[in-house]
């Protein structure tokens, strides 16, 4: 599970960061919602501690990106 799903997560998070840099906050927020849903699914089906720690890191990052999108710099 780890490799494929986390690669998709990493690429999706980078896409959100790129959209924020382009000041396209609406699309960035839409992607953030999609990625958050994917992360929730991963959390539901993950049992390994390493996976759970990785998911936790992405949750923190997505929260920070959410703050940036909705409340500015």
CSV table of N, CA, C and O in Angstrom, one decimal:
chain,number,residue,atom,x,y,z
A,1,UNK,N,0.8,-1.2,0.0
A,1,UNK,CA,0.0,0.0,0.0
A,1,UNK,C,0.9,1.2,0.0
A,1,UNK,O,0.6,2.2,-0.7
A,2,UNK,N,1.9,1.2,0.8
A,2,UNK,CA,2.6,2.5,1.1
A,2,UNK,C,3.1,3.2,-0.1
A,2,UNK,O,2.8,4.4,-0.3
A,3,UNK,N,3.8,2.5,-1.0
A,3,UNK,CA,4.4,3.2,-2.1
A,3,UNK,C,3.4,4.0,-3.0
A,3,UNK,O,3.5,5.2,-3.2
A,4,UNK,N,2.4,3.2,-3.6
A,4,UNK,CA,1.5,3.9,-4.5
A,4,UNK,C,0.7,5.0,-3.9
A,4,UNK,O,0.6,6.1,-4.4
A,5,UNK,N,0.0,4.7,-2.8
A,5,UNK,CA,-0.9,5.7,-2.2
A,5,UNK,C,-0.1,6.9,-1.7
A,5,UNK,O,-0.6,8.0,-1.9
A,6,UNK,N,1.0,6.7,-1.1
A,6,UNK,CA,1.8,7.9,-0.6
A,6,UNK,C,2.4,8.7,-1.8
A,6,UNK,O,2.5,9.9,-1.6
A,7,UNK,N,2.7,8.0,-2.9
A,7,UNK,CA,3.2,8.8,-4.0
A,7,UNK,C,2.1,9.7,-4.6
A,7,UNK,O,2.3,10.8,-4.9
A,8,UNK,N,0.9,9.1,-4.6
A,8,UNK,CA,-0.3,9.9,-5.1
A,8,UNK,C,-0.6,11.1,-4.1
A,8,UNK,O,-0.8,12.2,-4.6
A,9,UNK,N,-0.5,10.8,-2.8
A,9,UNK,CA,-0.6,11.9,-1.8
A,9,UNK,C,0.4,13.0,-2.0
A,9,UNK,O,0.1,14.2,-2.0
A,10,UNK,N,1.7,12.6,-2.2
A,10,UNK,CA,2.7,13.6,-2.3
A,10,UNK,C,2.5,14.4,-3.6
A,10,UNK,O,2.6,15.7,-3.5
A,11,UNK,N,2.1,13.8,-4.7
A,11,UNK,CA,1.9,14.5,-5.9
A,11,UNK,C,0.7,15.5,-5.8
A,11,UNK,O,0.7,16.6,-6.3
A,12,UNK,N,-0.3,15.0,-5.1
A,12,UNK,CA,-1.5,15.8,-4.9
A,12,UNK,C,-1.2,17.0,-4.0
A,12,UNK,O,-1.7,18.1,-4.3
A,13,UNK,N,-0.5,16.8,-3.0
A,13,UNK,CA,-0.1,17.9,-2.1
A,13,UNK,C,0.7,18.9,-2.8
A,13,UNK,O,0.5,20.2,-2.7
A,14,UNK,N,1.6,18.5,-3.7
A,14,UNK,CA,2.5,19.4,-4.5
A,14,UNK,C,1.6,20.2,-5.4
A,14,UNK,O,1.8,21.4,-5.6
A,15,UNK,N,0.5,19.5,-6.0
A,15,UNK,CA,-0.4,20.2,-6.9
A,15,UNK,C,-1.1,21.4,-6.1
A,15,UNK,O,-1.3,22.5,-6.6
A,16,UNK,N,-1.5,21.1,-4.8
A,16,UNK,CA,-2.2,22.1,-4.0
A,16,UNK,C,-1.2,23.3,-3.8
A,16,UNK,O,-1.6,24.4,-3.9
A,17,UNK,N,0.0,23.0,-3.5
A,17,UNK,CA,1.0,24.0,-3.2
A,17,UNK,C,1.2,24.9,-4.5
A,17,UNK,O,1.3,26.1,-4.4
A,18,UNK,N,1.3,24.2,-5.6
A,18,UNK,CA,1.4,24.9,-6.9
A,18,UNK,C,0.2,25.8,-7.2
A,18,UNK,O,0.4,27.0,-7.6
A,19,UNK,N,-1.0,25.3,-6.9
A,19,UNK,CA,-2.2,26.2,-7.1
A,19,UNK,C,-2.2,27.4,-6.1
A,19,UNK,O,-2.6,28.5,-6.5
A,20,UNK,N,-1.7,27.2,-4.9
A,20,UNK,CA,-1.6,28.3,-4.0
A,20,UNK,C,-0.6,29.3,-4.5
A,20,UNK,O,-0.9,30.6,-4.5
A,21,UNK,N,0.5,28.9,-5.0
A,21,UNK,CA,1.5,29.8,-5.6
A,21,UNK,C,1.0,30.6,-6.8
A,21,UNK,O,1.3,31.7,-7.0
A,22,UNK,N,0.0,30.0,-7.5
A,22,UNK,CA,-0.6,30.6,-8.7
A,22,UNK,C,-1.8,31.5,-8.2
A,22,UNK,O,-2.5,32.0,-9.1
A,23,UNK,N,-2.0,31.6,-6.9
A,23,UNK,CA,-3.1,32.3,-6.3
A,23,UNK,C,-4.5,31.8,-6.8
A,23,UNK,O,-5.5,32.6,-6.9
A,24,UNK,N,-4.5,30.5,-7.1
A,24,UNK,CA,-5.8,29.9,-7.5
A,24,UNK,C,-6.3,29.1,-6.2
A,24,UNK,O,-6.4,27.9,-6.2
A,25,UNK,N,-6.8,29.9,-5.3
A,25,UNK,CA,-7.2,29.4,-4.0
A,25,UNK,C,-8.4,28.5,-4.1
A,25,UNK,O,-8.6,27.5,-3.3
A,26,UNK,N,-9.4,28.8,-5.0
A,26,UNK,CA,-10.6,28.0,-5.1
A,26,UNK,C,-10.2,26.6,-5.5
A,26,UNK,O,-10.7,25.6,-4.9
A,27,UNK,N,-9.4,26.5,-6.6
A,27,UNK,CA,-9.1,25.2,-7.0
A,27,UNK,C,-8.2,24.4,-6.0
A,27,UNK,O,-8.3,23.2,-5.8
A,28,UNK,N,-7.3,25.2,-5.4
A,28,UNK,CA,-6.4,24.6,-4.3
A,28,UNK,C,-7.3,24.0,-3.2
A,28,UNK,O,-7.1,22.9,-2.7
A,29,UNK,N,-8.3,24.8,-2.8
A,29,UNK,CA,-9.2,24.3,-1.8
A,29,UNK,C,-10.0,23.0,-2.2
A,29,UNK,O,-10.2,22.1,-1.4
A,30,UNK,N,-10.4,23.0,-3.5
A,30,UNK,CA,-11.1,21.8,-4.0
A,30,UNK,C,-10.2,20.6,-4.0
A,30,UNK,O,-10.7,19.5,-3.6
A,31,UNK,N,-9.0,20.8,-4.4
A,31,UNK,CA,-8.0,19.7,-4.4
A,31,UNK,C,-7.7,19.2,-2.9
A,31,UNK,O,-7.6,18.1,-2.6
A,32,UNK,N,-7.7,20.2,-2.0
A,32,UNK,CA,-7.4,19.9,-0.6
A,32,UNK,C,-8.5,19.0,0.0
A,32,UNK,O,-8.3,18.1,0.7
A,33,UNK,N,-9.8,19.3,-0.4
A,33,UNK,CA,-10.9,18.5,0.1
A,33,UNK,C,-10.8,17.1,-0.5
A,33,UNK,O,-10.9,16.1,0.3
A,34,UNK,N,-10.4,17.0,-1.7
A,34,UNK,CA,-10.3,15.6,-2.3
A,34,UNK,C,-9.1,14.8,-1.7
A,34,UNK,O,-9.3,13.7,-1.3
A,35,UNK,N,-8.0,15.5,-1.4
A,35,UNK,CA,-6.9,14.8,-0.8
A,35,UNK,C,-7.2,14.5,0.6
A,35,UNK,O,-6.8,13.4,1.1
A,36,UNK,N,-7.9,15.3,1.3
A,36,UNK,CA,-8.3,15.0,2.7
A,36,UNK,C,-9.2,13.8,2.8
A,36,UNK,O,-9.1,13.0,3.7
A,37,UNK,N,-10.1,13.6,1.8
A,37,UNK,CA,-10.9,12.4,1.7
A,37,UNK,C,-10.1,11.2,1.5
A,37,UNK,O,-10.3,10.1,2.1
A,38,UNK,N,-9.1,11.3,0.6
A,38,UNK,CA,-8.2,10.2,0.3
A,38,UNK,C,-7.5,9.8,1.6
A,38,UNK,O,-7.3,8.6,1.9
A,39,UNK,N,-7.0,10.8,2.3
A,39,UNK,CA,-6.3,10.6,3.6
A,39,UNK,C,-7.1,9.9,4.6
A,39,UNK,O,-6.7,9.0,5.3
A,40,UNK,N,-8.4,10.3,4.7
A,40,UNK,CA,-9.3,9.6,5.6
A,40,UNK,C,-9.5,8.2,5.2
A,40,UNK,O,-9.6,7.3,6.1
A,41,UNK,N,-9.6,7.9,3.9
A,41,UNK,CA,-9.7,6.5,3.5
A,41,UNK,C,-8.5,5.7,3.9
A,41,UNK,O,-8.6,4.6,4.4
A,42,UNK,N,-7.3,6.3,3.7
A,42,UNK,CA,-6.1,5.6,4.0
A,42,UNK,C,-6.0,5.3,5.5
A,42,UNK,O,-5.6,4.3,6.0
A,43,UNK,N,-6.5,6.3,6.3
A,43,UNK,CA,-6.5,6.1,7.8
A,43,UNK,C,-7.4,5.0,8.2
A,43,UNK,O,-7.1,4.2,9.1
A,44,UNK,N,-8.5,4.9,7.5
A,44,UNK,CA,-9.5,3.8,7.8
A,44,UNK,C,-8.9,2.4,7.6
A,44,UNK,O,-9.3,1.4,8.3
A,45,UNK,N,-8.0,2.3,6.6
A,45,UNK,CA,-7.5,1.0,6.2
A,45,UNK,C,-6.1,0.7,6.6
A,45,UNK,O,-5.5,-0.3,6.2
A,46,UNK,N,-5.4,1.6,7.3
A,46,UNK,CA,-4.0,1.4,7.6
A,46,UNK,C,-3.9,0.8,9.0
A,46,UNK,O,-4.6,1.2,9.9
A,47,UNK,N,-3.0,-0.1,9.2
A,47,UNK,CA,-2.8,-0.7,10.5
A,47,UNK,C,-1.3,-0.6,10.9
A,47,UNK,O,-1.1,-0.6,12.1
A,48,UNK,N,-0.4,-0.4,10.0
A,48,UNK,CA,1.0,-0.3,10.3
A,48,UNK,C,1.3,1.1,10.9
A,48,UNK,O,0.9,2.1,10.5
A,49,UNK,N,2.1,1.0,12.0
A,49,UNK,CA,2.5,2.3,12.7
A,49,UNK,C,3.2,3.3,11.7
A,49,UNK,O,2.9,4.5,11.8
A,50,UNK,N,4.0,2.8,10.9
A,50,UNK,CA,4.8,3.6,9.9
A,50,UNK,C,3.8,4.4,9.0
A,50,UNK,O,3.9,5.6,8.8
A,51,UNK,N,2.8,3.6,8.5
A,51,UNK,CA,1.7,4.3,7.7
A,51,UNK,C,1.0,5.3,8.5
A,51,UNK,O,0.7,6.4,8.0
A,52,UNK,N,0.6,5.0,9.7
A,52,UNK,CA,-0.2,5.9,10.5
A,52,UNK,C,0.6,7.2,10.8
A,52,UNK,O,0.1,8.3,10.8
A,53,UNK,N,1.9,7.0,11.0
A,53,UNK,CA,2.8,8.2,11.2
A,53,UNK,C,2.8,9.1,10.0
A,53,UNK,O,2.8,10.3,10.1
A,54,UNK,N,3.0,8.4,8.8
A,54,UNK,CA,3.0,9.2,7.6
A,54,UNK,C,1.7,9.9,7.3
A,54,UNK,O,1.7,11.1,6.9
A,55,UNK,N,0.6,9.2,7.6
A,55,UNK,CA,-0.7,9.8,7.4
A,55,UNK,C,-0.9,11.0,8.3
A,55,UNK,O,-1.4,12.1,7.9
A,56,UNK,N,-0.4,10.9,9.6
A,56,UNK,CA,-0.4,12.0,10.5
A,56,UNK,C,0.3,13.2,10.0
A,56,UNK,O,-0.1,14.4,10.1
A,57,UNK,N,1.5,13.0,9.4
A,57,UNK,CA,2.3,14.1,8.9
A,57,UNK,C,1.5,14.8,7.7
A,57,UNK,O,1.5,16.0,7.7
A,58,UNK,N,0.9,14.0,6.9
A,58,UNK,CA,0.1,14.6,5.8
A,58,UNK,C,-1.1,15.4,6.4
A,58,UNK,O,-1.5,16.4,5.8
A,59,UNK,N,-1.7,14.9,7.5
A,59,UNK,CA,-2.8,15.6,8.1
A,59,UNK,C,-2.4,17.0,8.6
A,59,UNK,O,-3.1,18.0,8.4
A,60,UNK,N,-1.2,17.0,9.2
A,60,UNK,CA,-0.7,18.3,9.7
A,60,UNK,C,-0.4,19.2,8.5
A,60,UNK,O,-0.8,20.4,8.5
A,61,UNK,N,0.2,18.7,7.5
A,61,UNK,CA,0.5,19.5,6.3
A,61,UNK,C,-0.7,20.0,5.6
A,61,UNK,O,-0.8,21.2,5.3
A,62,UNK,N,-1.8,19.2,5.5
A,62,UNK,CA,-3.0,19.6,4.9
A,62,UNK,C,-3.7,20.7,5.7
A,62,UNK,O,-4.3,21.7,5.2
A,63,UNK,N,-3.6,20.6,7.0
A,63,UNK,CA,-4.1,21.6,7.9
A,63,UNK,C,-3.4,23.0,7.7
A,63,UNK,O,-4.1,24.0,7.6
A,64,UNK,N,-2.1,22.9,7.6
A,64,UNK,CA,-1.3,24.1,7.3
A,64,UNK,C,-1.7,24.7,6.0
A,64,UNK,O,-1.8,26.0,5.8
A,65,UNK,N,-1.9,23.9,5.0
A,65,UNK,CA,-2.3,24.4,3.6
A,65,UNK,C,-3.7,25.0,3.7
A,65,UNK,O,-3.9,26.0,3.1
A,66,UNK,N,-4.6,24.4,4.4
A,66,UNK,CA,-5.9,24.9,4.6
A,66,UNK,C,-5.9,26.3,5.2
A,66,UNK,O,-6.6,27.2,4.8
A,67,UNK,N,-5.0,26.5,6.2
A,67,UNK,CA,-4.9,27.8,6.9
A,67,UNK,C,-4.4,28.8,5.9
A,67,UNK,O,-4.9,29.9,5.8
A,68,UNK,N,-3.4,28.4,5.1
A,68,UNK,CA,-2.8,29.3,4.1
A,68,UNK,C,-3.8,29.7,3.0
A,68,UNK,O,-3.9,30.9,2.7
A,69,UNK,N,-4.6,28.8,2.6
A,69,UNK,CA,-5.6,29.0,1.5
A,69,UNK,C,-6.7,30.0,2.1
A,69,UNK,O,-7.1,30.9,1.4
A,70,UNK,N,-7.2,29.7,3.3
A,70,UNK,CA,-8.3,30.4,3.8
A,70,UNK,C,-8.1,31.6,4.6
A,70,UNK,O,-8.9,32.5,4.8
A,71,UNK,N,-6.8,31.7,5.1
A,71,UNK,CA,-6.5,32.9,6.0
A,71,UNK,C,-5.3,33.7,5.5
A,71,UNK,O,-4.9,34.6,6.2
A,72,UNK,N,-4.8,33.3,4.4
A,72,UNK,CA,-3.7,34.1,3.8
A,72,UNK,C,-2.4,33.7,4.4
A,72,UNK,O,-2.2,32.8,5.1
A,73,UNK,N,-1.4,34.6,4.2
A,73,UNK,CA,0.0,34.3,4.6
A,73,UNK,C,0.1,34.3,6.1
A,73,UNK,O,0.3,35.0,6.8
